[in-house]
mmCIF file of C-alpha atoms and ligand atoms in Angstrom:
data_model
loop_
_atom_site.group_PDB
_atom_site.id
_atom_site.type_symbol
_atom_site.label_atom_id
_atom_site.label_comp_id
_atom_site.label_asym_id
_atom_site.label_seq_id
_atom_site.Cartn_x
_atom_site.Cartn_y
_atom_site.Cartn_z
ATOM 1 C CA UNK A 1 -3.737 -32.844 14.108
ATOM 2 C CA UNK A 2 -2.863 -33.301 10.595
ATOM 3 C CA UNK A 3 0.093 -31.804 9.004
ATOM 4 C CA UNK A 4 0.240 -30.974 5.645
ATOM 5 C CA UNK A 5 2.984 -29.901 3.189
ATOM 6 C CA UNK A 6 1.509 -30.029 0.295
ATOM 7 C CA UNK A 7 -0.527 -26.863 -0.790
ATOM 8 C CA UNK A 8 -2.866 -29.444 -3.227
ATOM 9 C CA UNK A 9 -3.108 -32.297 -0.587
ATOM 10 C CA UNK A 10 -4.592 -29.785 1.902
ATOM 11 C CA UNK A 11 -7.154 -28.399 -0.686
ATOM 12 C CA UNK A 12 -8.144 -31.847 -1.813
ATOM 13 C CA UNK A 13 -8.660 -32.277 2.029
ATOM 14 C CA UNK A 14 -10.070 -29.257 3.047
ATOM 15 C CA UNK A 15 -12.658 -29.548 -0.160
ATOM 16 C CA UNK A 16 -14.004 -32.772 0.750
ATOM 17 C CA UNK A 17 -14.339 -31.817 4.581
ATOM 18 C CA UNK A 18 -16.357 -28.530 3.669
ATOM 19 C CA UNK A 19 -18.560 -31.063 1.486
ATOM 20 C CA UNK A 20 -19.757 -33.162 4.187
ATOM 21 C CA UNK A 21 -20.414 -30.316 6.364
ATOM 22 C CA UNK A 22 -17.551 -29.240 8.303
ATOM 23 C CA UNK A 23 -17.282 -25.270 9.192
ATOM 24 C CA UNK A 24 -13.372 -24.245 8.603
ATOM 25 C CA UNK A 25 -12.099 -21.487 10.658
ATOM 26 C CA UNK A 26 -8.540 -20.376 9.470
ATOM 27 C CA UNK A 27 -5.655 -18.726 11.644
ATOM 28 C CA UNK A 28 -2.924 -17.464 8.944
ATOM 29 C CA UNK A 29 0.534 -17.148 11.017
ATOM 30 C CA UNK A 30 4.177 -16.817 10.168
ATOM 31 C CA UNK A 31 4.980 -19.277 13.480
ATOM 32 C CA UNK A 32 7.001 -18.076 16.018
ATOM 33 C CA UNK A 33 4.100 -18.934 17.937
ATOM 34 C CA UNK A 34 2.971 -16.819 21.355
ATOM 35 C CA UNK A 35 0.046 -16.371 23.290
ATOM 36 C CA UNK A 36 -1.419 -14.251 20.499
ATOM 37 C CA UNK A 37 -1.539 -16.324 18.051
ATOM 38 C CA UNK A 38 -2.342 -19.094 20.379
ATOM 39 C CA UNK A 39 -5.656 -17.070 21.614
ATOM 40 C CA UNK A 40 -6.747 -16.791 17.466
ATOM 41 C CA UNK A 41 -6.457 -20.945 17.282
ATOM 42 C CA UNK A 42 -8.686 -20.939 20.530
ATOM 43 C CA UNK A 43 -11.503 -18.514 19.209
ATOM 44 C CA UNK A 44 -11.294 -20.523 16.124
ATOM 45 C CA UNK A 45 -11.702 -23.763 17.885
ATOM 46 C CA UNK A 46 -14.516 -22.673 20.028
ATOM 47 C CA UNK A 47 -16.719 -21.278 16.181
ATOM 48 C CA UNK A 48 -15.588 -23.968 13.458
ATOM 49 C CA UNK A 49 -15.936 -27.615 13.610
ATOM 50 C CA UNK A 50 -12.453 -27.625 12.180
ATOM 51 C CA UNK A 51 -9.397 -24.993 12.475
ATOM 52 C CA UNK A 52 -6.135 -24.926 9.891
ATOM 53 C CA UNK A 53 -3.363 -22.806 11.086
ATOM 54 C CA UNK A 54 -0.447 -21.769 8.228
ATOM 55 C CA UNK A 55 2.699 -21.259 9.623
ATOM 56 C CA UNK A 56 4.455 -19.640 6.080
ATOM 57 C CA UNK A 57 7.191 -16.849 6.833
ATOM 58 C CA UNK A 58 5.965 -15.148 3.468
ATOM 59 C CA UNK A 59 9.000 -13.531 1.418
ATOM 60 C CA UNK A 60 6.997 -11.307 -0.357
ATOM 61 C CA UNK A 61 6.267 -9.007 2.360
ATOM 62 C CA UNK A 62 9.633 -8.676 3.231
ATOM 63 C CA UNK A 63 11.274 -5.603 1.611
ATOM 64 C CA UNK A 64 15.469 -6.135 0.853
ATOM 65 C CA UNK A 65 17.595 -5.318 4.237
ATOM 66 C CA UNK A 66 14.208 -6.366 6.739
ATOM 67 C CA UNK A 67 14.497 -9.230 8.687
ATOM 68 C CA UNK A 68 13.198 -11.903 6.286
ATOM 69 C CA UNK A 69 16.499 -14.486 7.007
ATOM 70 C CA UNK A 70 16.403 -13.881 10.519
ATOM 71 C CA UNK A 71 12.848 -14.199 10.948
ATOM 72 C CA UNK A 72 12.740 -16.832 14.037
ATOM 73 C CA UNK A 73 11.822 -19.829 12.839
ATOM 74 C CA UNK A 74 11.605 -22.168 16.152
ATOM 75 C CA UNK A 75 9.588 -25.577 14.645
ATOM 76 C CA UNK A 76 10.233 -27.381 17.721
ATOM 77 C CA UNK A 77 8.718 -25.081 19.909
ATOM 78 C CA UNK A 78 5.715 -23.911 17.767
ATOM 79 C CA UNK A 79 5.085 -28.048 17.348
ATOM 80 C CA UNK A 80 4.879 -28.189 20.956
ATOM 81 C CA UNK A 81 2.426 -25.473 21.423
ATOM 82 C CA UNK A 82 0.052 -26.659 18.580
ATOM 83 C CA UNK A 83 -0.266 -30.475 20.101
ATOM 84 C CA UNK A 84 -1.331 -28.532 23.034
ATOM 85 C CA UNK A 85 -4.072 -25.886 21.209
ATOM 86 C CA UNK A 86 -4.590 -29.095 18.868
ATOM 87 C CA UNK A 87 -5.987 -27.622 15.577
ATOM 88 C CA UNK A 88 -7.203 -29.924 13.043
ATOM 89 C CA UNK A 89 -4.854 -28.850 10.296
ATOM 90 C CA UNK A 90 -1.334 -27.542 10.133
ATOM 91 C CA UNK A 91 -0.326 -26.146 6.538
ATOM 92 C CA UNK A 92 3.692 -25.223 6.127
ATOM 93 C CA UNK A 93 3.774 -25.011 2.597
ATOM 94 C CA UNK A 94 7.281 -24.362 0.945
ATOM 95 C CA UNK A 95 8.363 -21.066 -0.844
ATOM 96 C CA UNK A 96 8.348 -23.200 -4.126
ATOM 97 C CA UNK A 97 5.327 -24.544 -4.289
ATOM 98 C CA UNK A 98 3.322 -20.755 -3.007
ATOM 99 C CA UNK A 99 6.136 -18.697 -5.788
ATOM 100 C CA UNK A 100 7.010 -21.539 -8.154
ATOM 101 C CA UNK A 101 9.126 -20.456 -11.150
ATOM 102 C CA UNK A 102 6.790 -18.077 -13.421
ATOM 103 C CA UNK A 103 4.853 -17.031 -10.822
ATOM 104 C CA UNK A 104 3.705 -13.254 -11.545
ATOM 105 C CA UNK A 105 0.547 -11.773 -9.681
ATOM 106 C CA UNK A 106 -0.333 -9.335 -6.654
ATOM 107 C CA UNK A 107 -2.989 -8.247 -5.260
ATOM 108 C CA UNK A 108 -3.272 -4.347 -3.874
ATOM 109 C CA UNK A 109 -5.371 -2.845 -1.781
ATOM 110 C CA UNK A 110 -4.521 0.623 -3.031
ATOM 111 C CA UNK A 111 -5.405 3.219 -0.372
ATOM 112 C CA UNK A 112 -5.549 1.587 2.916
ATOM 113 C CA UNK A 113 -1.735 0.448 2.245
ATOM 114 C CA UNK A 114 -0.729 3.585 1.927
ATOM 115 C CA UNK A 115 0.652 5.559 5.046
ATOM 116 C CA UNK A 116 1.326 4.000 8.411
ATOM 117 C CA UNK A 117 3.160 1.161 7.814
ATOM 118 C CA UNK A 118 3.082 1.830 4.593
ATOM 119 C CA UNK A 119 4.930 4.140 4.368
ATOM 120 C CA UNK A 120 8.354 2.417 5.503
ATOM 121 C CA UNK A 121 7.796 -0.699 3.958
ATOM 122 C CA UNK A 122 5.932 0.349 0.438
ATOM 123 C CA UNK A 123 5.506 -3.147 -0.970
ATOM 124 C CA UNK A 124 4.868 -4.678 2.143
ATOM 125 C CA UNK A 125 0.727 -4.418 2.313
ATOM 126 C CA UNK A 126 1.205 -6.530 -1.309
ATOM 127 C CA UNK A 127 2.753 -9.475 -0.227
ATOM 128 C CA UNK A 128 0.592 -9.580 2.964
ATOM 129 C CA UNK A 129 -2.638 -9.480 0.292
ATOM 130 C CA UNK A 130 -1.318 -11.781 -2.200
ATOM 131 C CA UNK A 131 -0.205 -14.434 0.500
ATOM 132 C CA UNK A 132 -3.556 -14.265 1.835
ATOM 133 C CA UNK A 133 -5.827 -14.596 -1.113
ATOM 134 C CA UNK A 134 -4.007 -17.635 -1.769
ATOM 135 C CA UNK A 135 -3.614 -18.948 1.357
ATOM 136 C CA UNK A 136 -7.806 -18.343 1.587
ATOM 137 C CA UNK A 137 -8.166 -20.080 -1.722
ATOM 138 C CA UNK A 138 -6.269 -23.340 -0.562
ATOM 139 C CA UNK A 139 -8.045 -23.192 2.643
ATOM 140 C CA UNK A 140 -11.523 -21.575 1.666
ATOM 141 C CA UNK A 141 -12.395 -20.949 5.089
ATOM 142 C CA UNK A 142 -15.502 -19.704 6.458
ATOM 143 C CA UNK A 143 -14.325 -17.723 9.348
ATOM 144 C CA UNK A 144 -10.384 -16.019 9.086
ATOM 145 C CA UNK A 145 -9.070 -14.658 12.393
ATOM 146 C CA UNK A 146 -7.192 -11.973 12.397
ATOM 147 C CA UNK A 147 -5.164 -9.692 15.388
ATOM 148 C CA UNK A 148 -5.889 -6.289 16.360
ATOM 149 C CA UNK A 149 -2.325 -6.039 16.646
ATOM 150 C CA UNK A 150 -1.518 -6.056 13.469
ATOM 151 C CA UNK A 151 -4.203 -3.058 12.779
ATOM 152 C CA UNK A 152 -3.787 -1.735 9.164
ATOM 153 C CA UNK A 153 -3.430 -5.678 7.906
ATOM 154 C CA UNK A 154 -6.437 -6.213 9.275
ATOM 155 C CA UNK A 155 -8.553 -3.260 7.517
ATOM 156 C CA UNK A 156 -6.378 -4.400 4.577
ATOM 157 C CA UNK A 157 -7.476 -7.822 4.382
ATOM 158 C CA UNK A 158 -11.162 -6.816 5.058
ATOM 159 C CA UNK A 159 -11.038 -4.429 1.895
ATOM 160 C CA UNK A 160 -9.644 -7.149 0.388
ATOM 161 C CA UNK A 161 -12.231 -9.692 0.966
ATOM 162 C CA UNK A 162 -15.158 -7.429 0.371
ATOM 163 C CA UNK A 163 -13.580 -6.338 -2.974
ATOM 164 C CA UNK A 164 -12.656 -9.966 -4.317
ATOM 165 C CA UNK A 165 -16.181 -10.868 -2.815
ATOM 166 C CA UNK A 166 -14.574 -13.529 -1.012
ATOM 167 C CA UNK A 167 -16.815 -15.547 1.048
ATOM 168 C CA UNK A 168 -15.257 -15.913 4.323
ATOM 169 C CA UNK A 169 -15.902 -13.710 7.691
ATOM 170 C CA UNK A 170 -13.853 -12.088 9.290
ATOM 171 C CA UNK A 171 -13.095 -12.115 13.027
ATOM 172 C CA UNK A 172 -10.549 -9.528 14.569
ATOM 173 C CA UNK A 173 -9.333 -10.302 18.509
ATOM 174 C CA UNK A 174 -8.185 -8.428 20.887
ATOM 175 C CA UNK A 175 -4.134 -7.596 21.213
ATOM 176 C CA UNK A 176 -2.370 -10.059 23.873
ATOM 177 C CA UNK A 177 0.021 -8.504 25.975
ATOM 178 C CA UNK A 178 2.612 -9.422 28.454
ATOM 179 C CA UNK A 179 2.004 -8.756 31.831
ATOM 180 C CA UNK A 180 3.656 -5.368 31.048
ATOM 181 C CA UNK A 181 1.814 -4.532 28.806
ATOM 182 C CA UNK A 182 4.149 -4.987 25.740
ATOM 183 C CA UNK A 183 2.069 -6.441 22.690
ATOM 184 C CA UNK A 184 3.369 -10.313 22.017
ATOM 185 C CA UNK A 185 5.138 -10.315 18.764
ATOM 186 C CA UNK A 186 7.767 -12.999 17.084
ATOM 187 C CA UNK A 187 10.061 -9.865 17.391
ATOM 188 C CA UNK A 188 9.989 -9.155 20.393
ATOM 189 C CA UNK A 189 12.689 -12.054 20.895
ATOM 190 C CA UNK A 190 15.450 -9.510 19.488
ATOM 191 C CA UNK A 191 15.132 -6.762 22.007
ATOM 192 C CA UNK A 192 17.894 -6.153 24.048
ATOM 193 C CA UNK A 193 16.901 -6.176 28.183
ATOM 194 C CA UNK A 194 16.953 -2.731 28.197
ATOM 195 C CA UNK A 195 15.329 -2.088 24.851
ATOM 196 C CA UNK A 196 12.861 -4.837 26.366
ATOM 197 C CA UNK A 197 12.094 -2.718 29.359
ATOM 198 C CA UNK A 198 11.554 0.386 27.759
ATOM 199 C CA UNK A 199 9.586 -0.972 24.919
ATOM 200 C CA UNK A 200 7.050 -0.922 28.021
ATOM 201 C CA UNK A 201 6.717 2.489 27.009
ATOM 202 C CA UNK A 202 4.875 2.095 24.329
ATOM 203 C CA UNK A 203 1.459 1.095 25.574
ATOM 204 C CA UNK A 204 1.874 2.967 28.333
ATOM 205 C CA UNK A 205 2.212 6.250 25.939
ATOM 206 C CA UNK A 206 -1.110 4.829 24.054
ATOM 207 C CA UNK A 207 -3.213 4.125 27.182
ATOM 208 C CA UNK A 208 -2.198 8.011 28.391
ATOM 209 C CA UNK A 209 -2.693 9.203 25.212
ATOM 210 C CA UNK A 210 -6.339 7.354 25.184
ATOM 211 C CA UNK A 211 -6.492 8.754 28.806
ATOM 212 C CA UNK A 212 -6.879 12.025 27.990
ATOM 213 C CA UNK A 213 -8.628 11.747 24.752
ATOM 214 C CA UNK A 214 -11.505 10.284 27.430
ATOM 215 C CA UNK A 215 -11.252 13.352 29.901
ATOM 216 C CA UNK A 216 -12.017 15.269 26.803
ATOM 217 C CA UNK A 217 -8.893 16.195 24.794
ATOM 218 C CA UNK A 218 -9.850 15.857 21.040
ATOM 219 C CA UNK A 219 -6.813 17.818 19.418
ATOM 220 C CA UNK A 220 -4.786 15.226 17.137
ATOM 221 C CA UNK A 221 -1.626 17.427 17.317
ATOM 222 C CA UNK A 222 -1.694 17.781 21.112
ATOM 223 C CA UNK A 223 -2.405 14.167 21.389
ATOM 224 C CA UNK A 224 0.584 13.076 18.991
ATOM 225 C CA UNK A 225 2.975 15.619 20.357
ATOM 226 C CA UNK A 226 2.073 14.093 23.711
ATOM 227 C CA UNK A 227 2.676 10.606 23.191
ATOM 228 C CA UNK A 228 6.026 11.319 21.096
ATOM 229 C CA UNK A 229 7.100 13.599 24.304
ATOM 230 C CA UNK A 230 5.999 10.570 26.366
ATOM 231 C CA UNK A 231 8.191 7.988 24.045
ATOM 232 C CA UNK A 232 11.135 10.263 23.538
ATOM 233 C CA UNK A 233 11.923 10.559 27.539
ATOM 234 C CA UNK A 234 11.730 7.142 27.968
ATOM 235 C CA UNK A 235 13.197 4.924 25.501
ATOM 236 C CA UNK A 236 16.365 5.018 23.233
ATOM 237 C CA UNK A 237 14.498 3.782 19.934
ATOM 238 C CA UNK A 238 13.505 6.194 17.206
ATOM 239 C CA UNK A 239 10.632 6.564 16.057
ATOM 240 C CA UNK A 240 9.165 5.728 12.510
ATOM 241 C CA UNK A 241 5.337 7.214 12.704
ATOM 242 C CA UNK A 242 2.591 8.101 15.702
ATOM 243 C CA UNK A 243 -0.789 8.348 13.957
ATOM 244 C CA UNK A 244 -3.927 9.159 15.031
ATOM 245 C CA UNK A 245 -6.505 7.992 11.842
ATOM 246 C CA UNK A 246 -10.080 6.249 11.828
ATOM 247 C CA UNK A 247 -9.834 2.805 12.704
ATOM 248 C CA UNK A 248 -11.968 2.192 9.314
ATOM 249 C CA UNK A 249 -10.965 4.434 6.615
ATOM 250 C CA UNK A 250 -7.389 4.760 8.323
ATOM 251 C CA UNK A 251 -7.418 8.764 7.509
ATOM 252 C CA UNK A 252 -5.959 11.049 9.837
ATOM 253 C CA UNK A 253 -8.337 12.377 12.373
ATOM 254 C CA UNK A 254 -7.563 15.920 13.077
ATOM 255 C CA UNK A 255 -10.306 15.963 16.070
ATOM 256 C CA UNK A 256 -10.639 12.632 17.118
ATOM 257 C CA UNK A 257 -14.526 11.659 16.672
ATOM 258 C CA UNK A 258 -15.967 7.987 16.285
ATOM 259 C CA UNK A 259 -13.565 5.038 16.118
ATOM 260 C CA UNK A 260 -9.950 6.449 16.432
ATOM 261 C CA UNK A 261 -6.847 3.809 16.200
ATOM 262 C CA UNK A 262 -4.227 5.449 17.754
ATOM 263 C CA UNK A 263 -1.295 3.211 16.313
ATOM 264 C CA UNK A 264 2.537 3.639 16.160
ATOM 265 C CA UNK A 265 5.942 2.600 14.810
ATOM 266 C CA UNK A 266 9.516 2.500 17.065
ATOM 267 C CA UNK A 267 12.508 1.067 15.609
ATOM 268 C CA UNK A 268 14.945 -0.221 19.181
ATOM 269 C CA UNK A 269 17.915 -0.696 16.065
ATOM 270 C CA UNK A 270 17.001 -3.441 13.678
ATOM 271 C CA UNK A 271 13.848 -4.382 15.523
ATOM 272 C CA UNK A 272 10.795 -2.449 14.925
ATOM 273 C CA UNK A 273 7.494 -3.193 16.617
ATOM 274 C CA UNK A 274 4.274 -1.841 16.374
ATOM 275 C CA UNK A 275 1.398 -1.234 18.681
ATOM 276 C CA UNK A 276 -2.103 0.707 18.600
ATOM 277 C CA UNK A 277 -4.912 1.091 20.721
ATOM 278 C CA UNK A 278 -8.693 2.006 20.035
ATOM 279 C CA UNK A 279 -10.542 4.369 21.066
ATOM 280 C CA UNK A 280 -14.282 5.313 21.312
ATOM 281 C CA UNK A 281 -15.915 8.188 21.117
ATOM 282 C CA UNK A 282 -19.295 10.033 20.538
HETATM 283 P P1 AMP B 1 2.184 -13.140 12.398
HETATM 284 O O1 AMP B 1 2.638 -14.518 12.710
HETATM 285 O O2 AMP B 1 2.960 -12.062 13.101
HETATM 286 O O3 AMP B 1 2.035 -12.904 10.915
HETATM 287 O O4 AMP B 1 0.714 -13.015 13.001
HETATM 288 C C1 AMP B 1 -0.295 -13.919 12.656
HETATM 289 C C2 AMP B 1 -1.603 -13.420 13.211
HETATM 290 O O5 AMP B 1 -1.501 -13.291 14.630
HETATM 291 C C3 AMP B 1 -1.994 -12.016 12.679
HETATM 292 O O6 AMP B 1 -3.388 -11.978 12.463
HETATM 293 C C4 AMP B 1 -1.585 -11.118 13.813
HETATM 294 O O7 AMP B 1 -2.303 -9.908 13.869
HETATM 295 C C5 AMP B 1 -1.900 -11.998 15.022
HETATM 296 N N1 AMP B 1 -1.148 -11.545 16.180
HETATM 297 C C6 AMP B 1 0.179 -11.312 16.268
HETATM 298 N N2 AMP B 1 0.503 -10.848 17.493
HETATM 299 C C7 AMP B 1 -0.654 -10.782 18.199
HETATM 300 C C8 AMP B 1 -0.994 -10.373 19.517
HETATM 301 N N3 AMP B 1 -0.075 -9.940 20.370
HETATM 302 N N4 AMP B 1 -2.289 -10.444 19.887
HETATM 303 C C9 AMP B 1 -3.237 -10.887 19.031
HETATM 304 N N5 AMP B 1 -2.988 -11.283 17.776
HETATM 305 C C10 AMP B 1 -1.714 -11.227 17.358
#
């Protein structure tokens, strides 16, 4: 496993190992590493003759006020866990050498960032795209994995990289969850225990909601009213959006039809965590 700091060391690196041959599958992360990130390094392992992981907490998709200070940062712990997955590379570059003085470019994927998460954090969708393009240009990867979790990033990202005609697949993988159900996250580590035990809720309300969309319920009003009745008996959090959209285009579905994400938003005070769940139809 070979660490590197240096954005231009690891691209003088990377370069000559794509030269001779080597396949580079890439696993962008902000650390904090869990099982979900973990099961992205695996996948990558198992398809590229070499994986690099980035562990950057990115600023620029932090809007003021978010968590961006407090972000866990736990390099012990995430050190351990990689000699045991044992990618090839580890990247941690440093905010100065991604933003160094001067710096002044974004990328947007105008659309797809727009609604959903979106909505609450406007300029976040930017700094996830900019981050990446650069992070795909040090590492010019030929396979990026990416979590369903993290739903609209994903479809972002994909835009993205058909747009900029970058040329790098892309793999999406399946959502870990705790034995509860609750999707892993880096944030889940600030929930209270009894914000922890209701944020249970939350897949529970998407696998009823997904429930009855399969016994035949296509209405996206009933099913949104349904899973907000679910979440509001339940758990203390507020919540910031329940959408039911096409897991492509990400545009509201008002009968569900095809490919539906059924994704959501819940703030538990500070903490706000995010889960969806697909579902097929004909
Ligand atoms: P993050 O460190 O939160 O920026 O996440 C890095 C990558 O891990 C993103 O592609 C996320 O979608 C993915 N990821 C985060 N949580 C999970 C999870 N519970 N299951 C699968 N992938 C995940």
């Amino acid at each position: 496993m070979k660490k590197f700091k240096s954005i231009s060391s690891a691209n003088r690196y990377l370069h000559k190992k794509k030269y001779s041959g080597a396949t580079i599958g890439f696993v962008p992360t902000m650390g904090a590493l869990h099982e979900g990130h973990l099961s992205l390094i695996r996948k990558s392992r198992r398809e590229n003759s070499l994986t690099v992981v980035s562990i950057y907490v990115n600023p620029t998709q932090f809007s003021p006020g978010e968590d961006f200070r407090r972000y866990p940062r736990p390099i012990k712990k995430d050190n351990l866990l990689l000699q045991l997955e044992n990618p090839d590379i580890i990247i941690y570059p440093s905010d100065k050498e991604m933003y160094p003085d001067g710096f002044q470019t974004s990328v947007e994927v105008k659309g797809l960032d727009k609604g959903l998460c979106g909505t609450s954090r406007p300029k976040h969708f930017q700094g996830v795209a900019t981050v990446v393009t650069k992070l795909l240009n040090i590492v010019t990867p030929d396979r990026l994995y990416l979590g369903q979790k993290d739903a609209q990033q994903a479809v972002i990202i994909q835009q993205m990289i058909h747009d900029l005609n970058f040329p790098v697949q892309v793999k999406i993988l399946p959502t870990i969850r705790e034995a509860d159900g609750l999707a892993m996250s880096s944030r889940n580590q600030y929930l209270t225990q009894t914000q922890r035990l209701e944020a249970t809720e939350l897949y529970r309300a998407l696998t009823s909601a997904k429930k009855s969309i399969m016994s035949g319920e296509r209405n996206r009003t009933n099913i949104c009213k349904n899973i907000k009745k679910y979440i509001e008996n339940r758990i203390s959090g507020s919540i910031e959006y329940i959408a039911c959209v096409d897991a492509q285009t990400l545009k509201p579905l008002p009968i569900i039809q095809g490919k539906a994400l059924l994704a959501l938003a819940v703030r538990f005070g500070n903490t706000r965590l995010i889960d969806n769940i697909i579902v097929l139809t004909e």
